[in-house]
Amino acid sequence: MDRKMNFTQLRCFIKAVDNSSFTIAAERLNFSQSAVSKNIKDLEDTIGVTLINRAHHRISLTNAGKYFYRVARNVVDDMDYTVAYLQNKKNDTETLLRIGVCDTPLEQKILPIFLRKLRESGSNINVQFVFVLNNSIGELLNHHVDICAIARDDVDIVDDVLFEPLITGKVVIACPQDSELAQKRLVTMADLKDKNIFLLDPNSSLNVQMNFQTTLINSLGMERIKFVQDFLAMDIYVRGGWGYGILPNFIADSQSEGITYVPIDYHDISPYGIAYMDSFSNKSVLEEVLKTLEKAVKEYSQTKINK
């Protein structure tokens, strides 16, 4: 009898891996543990390879399992997103819009304003945020999100993706409030000499910052430059007085207490805005979202000036 793979098997496999436990996977799926184990064994028998090492009752993936997990995750996510989208489409009074975000400090300030303004306008858009820190374009191309907040440099090389700018891109320096650079209106490259500088790791930061980081390293050398993994780590080092952080303005929260952000004397970089597929069909929703985001950015900027 021919065996066929099914979504129940894939879900059991993914839940077991995500939770490193057959027992927890069973609880999450409302299955018995034996049912989860059997589904995963049937899946392995169907494709003819071992996916999970079961030695000592601890779950670890074989090399084949690691590869299969990535594929299975995309397949199941695609199906879940599609089902949620189609179910929502049944209800004409509400439109589901999935927005990919990177959870930057700036987004944490702007997006609540955006949601409030949508509600005040009586919009029928139901917004779902999806965190896409390291794979923004991939999530858009795979239709896991409908639109994505991103820098334009990240979409320029991708066909069929359009971009609407929201914020002009500039490089800024995060300074401890009582530091000498915090008193300046514009920081030059010469001002950075002999300063401890924190940069976002090239493997985790936005492409838009790469050119400036290369320019900075060529000018100052690596002796006083350290890389950090994320915005939070940079914020902690700067607040602690260990040095200065350099980042795009559309990542920074300019209202942050204890840190002053000063522009660096460097040409404008790629703007920050909204990317979407050329095939995006609901243009009226897109227009409403863009206008509301523009209002949110304007309100945030005004609040920053007033402070």
mmCIF file of N, CA, C and O in Angstrom, residues 147-246:
data_model
loop_
_atom_site.group_PDB
_atom_site.id
_atom_site.type_symbol
_atom_site.label_atom_id
_atom_site.label_comp_id
_atom_site.label_asym_id
_atom_site.label_seq_id
_atom_site.Cartn_x
_atom_site.Cartn_y
_atom_site.Cartn_z
ATOM 1 N N ILE A 147 2.531 43.118 3.099
ATOM 2 C CA ILE A 147 3.435 44.240 2.918
ATOM 3 C C ILE A 147 4.519 44.145 3.990
ATOM 4 O O ILE A 147 4.357 43.426 4.974
ATOM 5 N N CYS A 148 5.606 44.875 3.783
ATOM 6 C CA CYS A 148 6.727 44.740 4.712
ATOM 7 C C CYS A 148 7.379 46.090 4.937
ATOM 8 O O CYS A 148 7.629 46.834 3.981
ATOM 9 N N ALA A 149 7.638 46.440 6.210
ATOM 10 C CA ALA A 149 8.388 47.652 6.547
ATOM 11 C C ALA A 149 9.871 47.335 6.395
ATOM 12 O O ALA A 149 10.382 46.413 7.031
ATOM 13 N N ILE A 150 10.571 48.116 5.562
ATOM 14 C CA ILE A 150 11.923 47.722 5.179
ATOM 15 C C ILE A 150 12.658 48.909 4.564
ATOM 16 O O ILE A 150 12.037 49.914 4.195
ATOM 17 N N ALA A 151 13.981 48.812 4.446
ATOM 18 C CA ALA A 151 14.767 49.818 3.727
ATOM 19 C C ALA A 151 14.766 49.489 2.237
ATOM 20 O O ALA A 151 14.748 48.325 1.849
ATOM 21 N N ARG A 152 14.796 50.532 1.399
ATOM 22 C CA ARG A 152 14.676 50.308 -0.041
ATOM 23 C C ARG A 152 15.818 49.471 -0.601
ATOM 24 O O ARG A 152 15.629 48.709 -1.554
ATOM 25 N N ASP A 153 17.025 49.597 -0.053
ATOM 26 C CA ASP A 153 18.165 48.818 -0.554
ATOM 27 C C ASP A 153 17.874 47.324 -0.550
ATOM 28 O O ASP A 153 18.403 46.575 -1.364
ATOM 29 N N ASP A 154 17.035 46.889 0.387
ATOM 30 C CA ASP A 154 16.746 45.462 0.500
ATOM 31 C C ASP A 154 15.810 44.961 -0.597
ATOM 32 O O ASP A 154 15.660 43.754 -0.772
ATOM 33 N N VAL A 155 15.165 45.875 -1.321
ATOM 34 C CA VAL A 155 14.209 45.436 -2.342
ATOM 35 C C VAL A 155 14.647 45.807 -3.756
ATOM 36 O O VAL A 155 14.053 45.336 -4.720
ATOM 37 N N ASP A 156 15.688 46.632 -3.892
ATOM 38 C CA ASP A 156 16.065 47.123 -5.215
ATOM 39 C C ASP A 156 16.442 46.020 -6.189
ATOM 40 O O ASP A 156 16.269 46.164 -7.400
ATOM 41 N N ILE A 157 16.999 44.933 -5.673
ATOM 42 C CA ILE A 157 17.473 43.877 -6.578
ATOM 43 C C ILE A 157 16.432 42.794 -6.810
ATOM 44 O O ILE A 157 16.695 41.805 -7.489
ATOM 45 N N VAL A 158 15.218 42.980 -6.269
ATOM 46 C CA VAL A 158 14.184 41.959 -6.377
ATOM 47 C C VAL A 158 13.126 42.397 -7.381
ATOM 48 O O VAL A 158 12.562 43.494 -7.267
ATOM 49 N N ASP A 159 12.872 41.565 -8.383
ATOM 50 C CA ASP A 159 11.835 41.874 -9.371
ATOM 51 C C ASP A 159 10.449 41.764 -8.740
ATOM 52 O O ASP A 159 10.241 41.014 -7.783
ATOM 53 N N ASP A 160 9.514 42.518 -9.297
ATOM 54 C CA ASP A 160 8.095 42.435 -8.919
ATOM 55 C C ASP A 160 7.807 42.923 -7.507
ATOM 56 O O ASP A 160 6.742 42.631 -6.967
ATOM 57 N N VAL A 161 8.752 43.624 -6.872
ATOM 58 C CA VAL A 161 8.508 44.210 -5.555
ATOM 59 C C VAL A 161 8.572 45.723 -5.688
ATOM 60 O O VAL A 161 9.540 46.272 -6.217
ATOM 61 N N LEU A 162 7.523 46.401 -5.232
ATOM 62 C CA LEU A 162 7.449 47.859 -5.295
ATOM 63 C C LEU A 162 7.703 48.448 -3.908
ATOM 64 O O LEU A 162 7.573 47.755 -2.899
ATOM 65 N N PHE A 163 8.035 49.732 -3.885
ATOM 66 C CA PHE A 163 8.432 50.363 -2.624
ATOM 67 C C PHE A 163 7.864 51.764 -2.531
ATOM 68 O O PHE A 163 7.881 52.522 -3.507
ATOM 69 N N GLU A 164 7.344 52.113 -1.350
ATOM 70 C CA GLU A 164 6.865 53.463 -1.066
ATOM 71 C C GLU A 164 7.632 54.000 0.140
ATOM 72 O O GLU A 164 7.558 53.414 1.228
ATOM 73 N N PRO A 165 8.398 55.098 -0.019
ATOM 74 C CA PRO A 165 9.200 55.614 1.097
ATOM 75 C C PRO A 165 8.345 56.310 2.157
ATOM 76 O O PRO A 165 7.334 56.930 1.839
ATOM 77 N N LEU A 166 8.776 56.200 3.413
ATOM 78 C CA LEU A 166 8.115 56.876 4.532
ATOM 79 C C LEU A 166 9.071 57.823 5.258
ATOM 80 O O LEU A 166 8.672 58.890 5.712
ATOM 81 N N ILE A 167 10.347 57.407 5.404
ATOM 82 C CA ILE A 167 11.323 58.180 6.164
ATOM 83 C C ILE A 167 12.625 58.275 5.369
ATOM 84 O O ILE A 167 13.132 57.256 4.889
ATOM 85 N N THR A 168 13.163 59.483 5.218
ATOM 86 C CA THR A 168 14.465 59.666 4.566
ATOM 87 C C THR A 168 15.552 59.025 5.422
ATOM 88 O O THR A 168 15.614 59.243 6.633
ATOM 89 N N GLY A 169 16.396 58.225 4.821
ATOM 90 C CA GLY A 169 17.419 57.506 5.563
ATOM 91 C C GLY A 169 18.652 58.352 5.847
ATOM 92 O O GLY A 169 19.181 59.012 4.941
ATOM 93 N N LYS A 170 19.098 58.362 7.091
ATOM 94 C CA LYS A 170 20.320 59.053 7.490
ATOM 95 C C LYS A 170 21.059 58.183 8.510
ATOM 96 O O LYS A 170 20.443 57.357 9.185
ATOM 97 N N VAL A 171 22.372 58.379 8.621
ATOM 98 C CA VAL A 171 23.151 57.681 9.643
ATOM 99 C C VAL A 171 23.245 58.593 10.861
ATOM 100 O O VAL A 171 23.554 59.780 10.741
ATOM 101 N N VAL A 172 22.965 58.038 12.044
ATOM 102 C CA VAL A 172 23.025 58.819 13.284
ATOM 103 C C VAL A 172 23.921 58.111 14.286
ATOM 104 O O VAL A 172 24.200 56.916 14.160
ATOM 105 N N ILE A 173 24.365 58.867 15.273
ATOM 106 C CA ILE A 173 25.189 58.297 16.337
ATOM 107 C C ILE A 173 24.436 58.399 17.656
ATOM 108 O O ILE A 173 23.870 59.444 17.986
ATOM 109 N N ALA A 174 24.375 57.295 18.376
ATOM 110 C CA ALA A 174 23.738 57.251 19.692
ATOM 111 C C ALA A 174 24.787 57.622 20.737
ATOM 112 O O ALA A 174 25.807 56.957 20.861
ATOM 113 N N CYS A 175 24.525 58.696 21.474
ATOM 114 C CA CYS A 175 25.487 59.217 22.441
ATOM 115 C C CYS A 175 24.914 59.184 23.849
ATOM 116 O O CYS A 175 23.743 59.518 24.048
ATOM 117 N N PRO A 176 25.711 58.815 24.843
ATOM 118 C CA PRO A 176 25.271 59.035 26.225
ATOM 119 C C PRO A 176 24.958 60.521 26.402
ATOM 120 O O PRO A 176 25.674 61.379 25.870
ATOM 121 N N GLN A 177 23.888 60.845 27.117
ATOM 122 C CA GLN A 177 23.417 62.222 27.169
ATOM 123 C C GLN A 177 24.453 63.212 27.677
ATOM 124 O O GLN A 177 24.464 64.372 27.289
ATOM 125 N N ASP A 178 25.352 62.782 28.550
ATOM 126 C CA ASP A 178 26.334 63.695 29.124
ATOM 127 C C ASP A 178 27.671 63.662 28.390
ATOM 128 O O ASP A 178 28.673 64.179 28.879
ATOM 129 N N SER A 179 27.721 63.066 27.206
ATOM 130 C CA SER A 179 28.977 62.937 26.464
ATOM 131 C C SER A 179 29.236 64.174 25.612
ATOM 132 O O SER A 179 28.333 64.961 25.325
ATOM 133 N N GLU A 180 30.489 64.339 25.179
ATOM 134 C CA GLU A 180 30.853 65.518 24.393
ATOM 135 C C GLU A 180 30.163 65.548 23.035
ATOM 136 O O GLU A 180 29.757 66.621 22.556
ATOM 137 N N LEU A 181 29.974 64.402 22.401
ATOM 138 C CA LEU A 181 29.355 64.379 21.075
ATOM 139 C C LEU A 181 27.858 64.672 21.130
ATOM 140 O O LEU A 181 27.264 65.109 20.150
ATOM 141 N N ALA A 182 27.246 64.433 22.293
ATOM 142 C CA ALA A 182 25.816 64.692 22.442
ATOM 143 C C ALA A 182 25.501 66.183 22.327
ATOM 144 O O ALA A 182 24.346 66.558 22.077
ATOM 145 N N GLN A 183 26.504 67.031 22.502
ATOM 146 C CA GLN A 183 26.282 68.475 22.451
ATOM 147 C C GLN A 183 26.376 69.021 21.019
ATOM 148 O O GLN A 183 26.072 70.193 20.793
ATOM 149 N N LYS A 184 26.796 68.216 20.082
ATOM 150 C CA LYS A 184 26.982 68.678 18.708
ATOM 151 C C LYS A 184 25.681 68.580 17.904
ATOM 152 O O LYS A 184 24.802 67.778 18.206
ATOM 153 N N ARG A 185 25.596 69.412 16.857
ATOM 154 C CA ARG A 185 24.460 69.340 15.935
ATOM 155 C C ARG A 185 24.746 68.363 14.795
ATOM 156 O O ARG A 185 23.838 67.807 14.205
ATOM 157 N N LEU A 186 26.029 68.194 14.494
ATOM 158 C CA LEU A 186 26.452 67.296 13.420
ATOM 159 C C LEU A 186 27.804 66.707 13.793
ATOM 160 O O LEU A 186 28.719 67.434 14.172
ATOM 161 N N VAL A 187 27.930 65.402 13.695
ATOM 162 C CA VAL A 187 29.175 64.713 14.044
ATOM 163 C C VAL A 187 29.928 64.378 12.758
ATOM 164 O O VAL A 187 29.345 63.860 11.794
ATOM 165 N N THR A 188 31.209 64.667 12.731
ATOM 166 C CA THR A 188 32.041 64.362 11.565
ATOM 167 C C THR A 188 32.853 63.097 11.821
ATOM 168 O O THR A 188 32.942 62.608 12.954
ATOM 169 N N MET A 189 33.483 62.611 10.762
ATOM 170 C CA MET A 189 34.321 61.431 10.894
ATOM 171 C C MET A 189 35.496 61.715 11.835
ATOM 172 O O MET A 189 35.911 60.854 12.616
ATOM 173 N N ALA A 190 36.024 62.947 11.781
ATOM 174 C CA ALA A 190 37.136 63.319 12.652
ATOM 175 C C ALA A 190 36.730 63.271 14.125
ATOM 176 O O ALA A 190 37.544 62.945 14.997
ATOM 177 N N ASP A 191 35.444 63.578 14.412
ATOM 178 C CA ASP A 191 34.956 63.542 15.796
ATOM 179 C C ASP A 191 34.984 62.127 16.377
ATOM 180 O O ASP A 191 35.010 61.951 17.596
ATOM 181 N N LEU A 192 34.971 61.138 15.498
ATOM 182 C CA LEU A 192 34.888 59.744 15.951
ATOM 183 C C LEU A 192 36.265 59.137 16.253
ATOM 184 O O LEU A 192 36.335 58.035 16.802
ATOM 185 N N LYS A 193 37.314 59.863 15.913
ATOM 186 C CA LYS A 193 38.652 59.330 16.146
ATOM 187 C C LYS A 193 38.883 59.115 17.644
ATOM 188 O O LYS A 193 38.530 59.952 18.476
ATOM 189 N N ASP A 194 39.450 57.982 17.984
ATOM 190 C CA ASP A 194 39.771 57.610 19.369
ATOM 191 C C ASP A 194 38.527 57.387 20.233
ATOM 192 O O ASP A 194 38.615 57.364 21.467
ATOM 193 N N LYS A 195 37.370 57.214 19.608
ATOM 194 C CA LYS A 195 36.141 56.911 20.350
ATOM 195 C C LYS A 195 35.835 55.420 20.232
ATOM 196 O O LYS A 195 36.128 54.782 19.206
ATOM 197 N N ASN A 196 35.248 54.845 21.282
ATOM 198 C CA ASN A 196 34.778 53.461 21.208
ATOM 199 C C ASN A 196 33.448 53.439 20.465
ATOM 200 O O ASN A 196 32.500 54.140 20.857
ATOM 201 N N ILE A 197 33.393 52.655 19.400
ATOM 202 C CA ILE A 197 32.221 52.644 18.521
ATOM 203 C C ILE A 197 31.601 51.248 18.501
ATOM 204 O O ILE A 197 32.300 50.236 18.367
ATOM 205 N N PHE A 198 30.273 51.204 18.615
ATOM 206 C CA PHE A 198 29.533 49.949 18.496
ATOM 207 C C PHE A 198 28.724 49.966 17.197
ATOM 208 O O PHE A 198 27.999 50.919 16.921
ATOM 209 N N LEU A 199 28.894 48.907 16.401
ATOM 210 C CA LEU A 199 28.166 48.749 15.145
ATOM 211 C C LEU A 199 27.328 47.486 15.203
ATOM 212 O O LEU A 199 27.673 46.533 15.904
ATOM 213 N N LEU A 200 26.246 47.466 14.444
ATOM 214 C CA LEU A 200 25.453 46.250 14.336
ATOM 215 C C LEU A 200 26.214 45.227 13.508
ATOM 216 O O LEU A 200 26.811 45.559 12.479
ATOM 217 N N ASP A 201 26.182 43.983 13.959
ATOM 218 C CA ASP A 201 26.883 42.901 13.268
ATOM 219 C C ASP A 201 26.440 42.832 11.809
ATOM 220 O O ASP A 201 25.249 42.875 11.521
ATOM 221 N N PRO A 202 27.379 42.749 10.856
ATOM 222 C CA PRO A 202 27.010 42.686 9.424
ATOM 223 C C PRO A 202 26.058 41.548 9.097
ATOM 224 O O PRO A 202 25.311 41.627 8.123
ATOM 225 N N ASN A 203 26.095 40.470 9.886
ATOM 226 C CA ASN A 203 25.206 39.340 9.615
ATOM 227 C C ASN A 203 23.791 39.567 10.124
ATOM 228 O O ASN A 203 22.888 38.805 9.815
ATOM 229 N N SER A 204 23.600 40.611 10.942
ATOM 230 C CA SER A 204 22.268 40.823 11.507
ATOM 231 C C SER A 204 21.706 42.196 11.193
ATOM 232 O O SER A 204 20.519 42.420 11.317
ATOM 233 N N SER A 205 22.554 43.139 10.777
ATOM 234 C CA SER A 205 22.075 44.499 10.543
ATOM 235 C C SER A 205 21.497 44.646 9.139
ATOM 236 O O SER A 205 21.620 43.776 8.290
ATOM 237 N N LEU A 206 20.880 45.782 8.911
ATOM 238 C CA LEU A 206 20.263 46.046 7.634
ATOM 239 C C LEU A 206 21.324 46.349 6.578
ATOM 240 O O LEU A 206 22.342 46.976 6.854
ATOM 241 N N ASN A 207 21.051 45.929 5.342
ATOM 242 C CA ASN A 207 22.006 46.150 4.262
ATOM 243 C C ASN A 207 22.353 47.626 4.087
ATOM 244 O O ASN A 207 23.451 47.980 3.683
ATOM 245 N N VAL A 208 21.388 48.494 4.422
ATOM 246 C CA VAL A 208 21.541 49.913 4.191
ATOM 247 C C VAL A 208 22.720 50.500 4.959
ATOM 248 O O VAL A 208 23.281 51.518 4.569
ATOM 249 N N GLN A 209 23.138 49.857 6.042
ATOM 250 C CA GLN A 209 24.224 50.411 6.857
ATOM 251 C C GLN A 209 25.600 49.925 6.402
ATOM 252 O O GLN A 209 26.617 50.457 6.830
ATOM 253 N N MET A 210 25.637 48.935 5.525
ATOM 254 C CA MET A 210 26.901 48.288 5.204
ATOM 255 C C MET A 210 27.913 49.243 4.586
ATOM 256 O O MET A 210 29.097 49.223 4.927
ATOM 257 N N ASN A 211 27.477 50.093 3.653
ATOM 258 C CA ASN A 211 28.416 50.993 2.985
ATOM 259 C C ASN A 211 29.060 51.954 3.977
ATOM 260 O O ASN A 211 30.268 52.198 3.920
ATOM 261 N N PHE A 212 28.251 52.488 4.894
ATOM 262 C CA PHE A 212 28.817 53.422 5.870
ATOM 263 C C PHE A 212 29.765 52.702 6.821
ATOM 264 O O PHE A 212 30.813 53.241 7.184
ATOM 265 N N GLN A 213 29.410 51.503 7.251
ATOM 266 C CA GLN A 213 30.289 50.768 8.158
ATOM 267 C C GLN A 213 31.632 50.497 7.497
ATOM 268 O O GLN A 213 32.684 50.587 8.147
ATOM 269 N N THR A 214 31.623 50.201 6.209
ATOM 270 C CA THR A 214 32.877 49.986 5.481
ATOM 271 C C THR A 214 33.698 51.271 5.434
ATOM 272 O O THR A 214 34.918 51.262 5.673
ATOM 273 N N THR A 215 33.031 52.394 5.153
ATOM 274 C CA THR A 215 33.705 53.697 5.135
ATOM 275 C C THR A 215 34.309 54.009 6.499
ATOM 276 O O THR A 215 35.453 54.471 6.608
ATOM 277 N N LEU A 216 33.547 53.726 7.554
ATOM 278 C CA LEU A 216 34.002 54.008 8.918
ATOM 279 C C LEU A 216 35.229 53.173 9.275
ATOM 280 O O LEU A 216 36.216 53.683 9.819
ATOM 281 N N ILE A 217 35.182 51.900 8.962
ATOM 282 C CA ILE A 217 36.294 51.004 9.285
ATOM 283 C C ILE A 217 37.547 51.393 8.511
ATOM 284 O O ILE A 217 38.655 51.394 9.043
ATOM 285 N N ASN A 218 37.367 51.752 7.235
ATOM 286 C CA ASN A 218 38.515 52.171 6.428
ATOM 287 C C ASN A 218 39.152 53.443 6.984
ATOM 288 O O ASN A 218 40.366 53.645 6.882
ATOM 289 N N SER A 219 38.326 54.303 7.577
ATOM 290 C CA SER A 219 38.832 55.577 8.098
ATOM 291 C C SER A 219 39.445 55.434 9.486
ATOM 292 O O SER A 219 40.491 56.026 9.772
ATOM 293 N N LEU A 220 38.796 54.648 10.362
ATOM 294 C CA LEU A 220 39.214 54.593 11.759
ATOM 295 C C LEU A 220 39.980 53.337 12.140
ATOM 296 O O LEU A 220 40.620 53.302 13.190
ATOM 297 N N GLY A 221 39.894 52.304 11.298
ATOM 298 C CA GLY A 221 40.489 51.029 11.690
ATOM 299 C C GLY A 221 39.567 50.276 12.636
ATOM 300 O O GLY A 221 38.506 50.762 13.023
ATOM 301 N N MET A 222 39.983 49.086 13.050
ATOM 302 C CA MET A 222 39.130 48.220 13.863
ATOM 303 C C MET A 222 39.455 48.256 15.356
ATOM 304 O O MET A 222 38.762 47.629 16.155
ATOM 305 N N GLU A 223 40.491 49.001 15.749
ATOM 306 C CA GLU A 223 40.973 48.929 17.129
ATOM 307 C C GLU A 223 39.887 49.263 18.148
ATOM 308 O O GLU A 223 39.772 48.614 19.189
ATOM 309 N N ARG A 224 39.071 50.280 17.872
ATOM 310 C CA ARG A 224 38.064 50.725 18.837
ATOM 311 C C ARG A 224 36.636 50.399 18.386
ATOM 312 O O ARG A 224 35.674 50.921 18.946
ATOM 313 N N ILE A 225 36.484 49.564 17.391
ATOM 314 C CA ILE A 225 35.156 49.204 16.879
ATOM 315 C C ILE A 225 34.781 47.805 17.354
ATOM 316 O O ILE A 225 35.567 46.865 17.241
ATOM 317 N N LYS A 226 33.593 47.671 17.883
ATOM 318 C CA LYS A 226 33.060 46.374 18.287
ATOM 319 C C LYS A 226 31.690 46.180 17.655
ATOM 320 O O LYS A 226 30.931 47.134 17.480
ATOM 321 N N PHE A 227 31.373 44.923 17.347
ATOM 322 C CA PHE A 227 30.077 44.607 16.756
ATOM 323 C C PHE A 227 29.152 44.018 17.812
ATOM 324 O O PHE A 227 29.584 43.243 18.677
ATOM 325 N N VAL A 228 27.883 44.392 17.739
ATOM 326 C CA VAL A 228 26.858 43.841 18.629
ATOM 327 C C VAL A 228 25.769 43.192 17.788
ATOM 328 O O VAL A 228 25.591 43.533 16.614
ATOM 329 N N GLN A 229 25.035 42.279 18.391
ATOM 330 C CA GLN A 229 24.072 41.477 17.644
ATOM 331 C C GLN A 229 22.768 42.200 17.349
ATOM 332 O O GLN A 229 22.098 41.913 16.363
ATOM 333 N N ASP A 230 22.362 43.121 18.215
ATOM 334 C CA ASP A 230 21.057 43.740 18.017
ATOM 335 C C ASP A 230 20.998 45.137 18.622
ATOM 336 O O ASP A 230 21.947 45.617 19.234
ATOM 337 N N PHE A 231 19.853 45.779 18.435
ATOM 338 C CA PHE A 231 19.652 47.157 18.884
ATOM 339 C C PHE A 231 19.702 47.250 20.405
ATOM 340 O O PHE A 231 20.204 48.228 20.960
ATOM 341 N N LEU A 232 19.163 46.238 21.080
ATOM 342 C CA LEU A 232 19.108 46.262 22.540
ATOM 343 C C LEU A 232 20.513 46.269 23.136
ATOM 344 O O LEU A 232 20.810 47.030 24.055
ATOM 345 N N ALA A 233 21.396 45.423 22.607
ATOM 346 C CA ALA A 233 22.767 45.367 23.115
ATOM 347 C C ALA A 233 23.472 46.710 22.917
ATOM 348 O O ALA A 233 24.170 47.198 23.814
ATOM 349 N N MET A 234 23.278 47.322 21.749
ATOM 350 C CA MET A 234 23.886 48.619 21.490
ATOM 351 C C MET A 234 23.375 49.655 22.484
ATOM 352 O O MET A 234 24.142 50.439 23.051
ATOM 353 N N ASP A 235 22.075 49.645 22.730
ATOM 354 C CA ASP A 235 21.452 50.583 23.662
ATOM 355 C C ASP A 235 22.048 50.448 25.063
ATOM 356 O O ASP A 235 22.354 51.443 25.728
ATOM 357 N N ILE A 236 22.258 49.213 25.498
ATOM 358 C CA ILE A 236 22.798 48.971 26.837
ATOM 359 C C ILE A 236 24.226 49.505 26.956
ATOM 360 O O ILE A 236 24.585 50.164 27.932
ATOM 361 N N TYR A 237 25.060 49.229 25.965
ATOM 362 C CA TYR A 237 26.447 49.706 26.001
ATOM 363 C C TYR A 237 26.509 51.240 26.019
ATOM 364 O O TYR A 237 27.305 51.830 26.748
ATOM 365 N N VAL A 238 25.669 51.874 25.200
ATOM 366 C CA VAL A 238 25.683 53.344 25.135
ATOM 367 C C VAL A 238 25.204 53.937 26.450
ATOM 368 O O VAL A 238 25.818 54.860 26.995
ATOM 369 N N ARG A 239 24.114 53.409 26.999
ATOM 370 C CA ARG A 239 23.599 53.913 28.272
ATOM 371 C C ARG A 239 24.630 53.727 29.392
ATOM 372 O O ARG A 239 24.707 54.527 30.320
ATOM 373 N N GLY A 240 25.390 52.647 29.292
ATOM 374 C CA GLY A 240 26.400 52.367 30.308
ATOM 375 C C GLY A 240 27.657 53.202 30.164
ATOM 376 O O GLY A 240 28.580 53.077 30.976
ATOM 377 N N GLY A 241 27.702 54.039 29.112
ATOM 378 C CA GLY A 241 28.853 54.914 28.927
ATOM 379 C C GLY A 241 30.082 54.235 28.357
ATOM 380 O O GLY A 241 31.200 54.736 28.481
ATOM 381 N N TRP A 242 29.897 53.091 27.717
ATOM 382 C CA TRP A 242 31.034 52.339 27.181
ATOM 383 C C TRP A 242 31.447 52.802 25.786
ATOM 384 O O TRP A 242 32.441 52.346 25.250
ATOM 385 N N GLY A 243 30.639 53.666 25.171
ATOM 386 C CA GLY A 243 30.981 54.126 23.832
ATOM 387 C C GLY A 243 29.762 54.684 23.124
ATOM 388 O O GLY A 243 28.751 55.027 23.749
ATOM 389 N N TYR A 244 29.887 54.758 21.796
ATOM 390 C CA TYR A 244 28.848 55.340 20.957
ATOM 391 C C TYR A 244 28.343 54.281 19.969
ATOM 392 O O TYR A 244 29.107 53.457 19.475
ATOM 393 N N GLY A 245 27.054 54.339 19.668
ATOM 394 C CA GLY A 245 26.484 53.416 18.694
ATOM 395 C C GLY A 245 26.175 54.129 17.395
ATOM 396 O O GLY A 245 25.736 55.286 17.403
ATOM 397 N N ILE A 246 26.386 53.472 16.276
ATOM 398 C CA ILE A 246 26.082 54.062 14.969
ATOM 399 C C ILE A 246 25.073 53.184 14.257
ATOM 400 O O ILE A 246 25.233 51.958 14.163
#
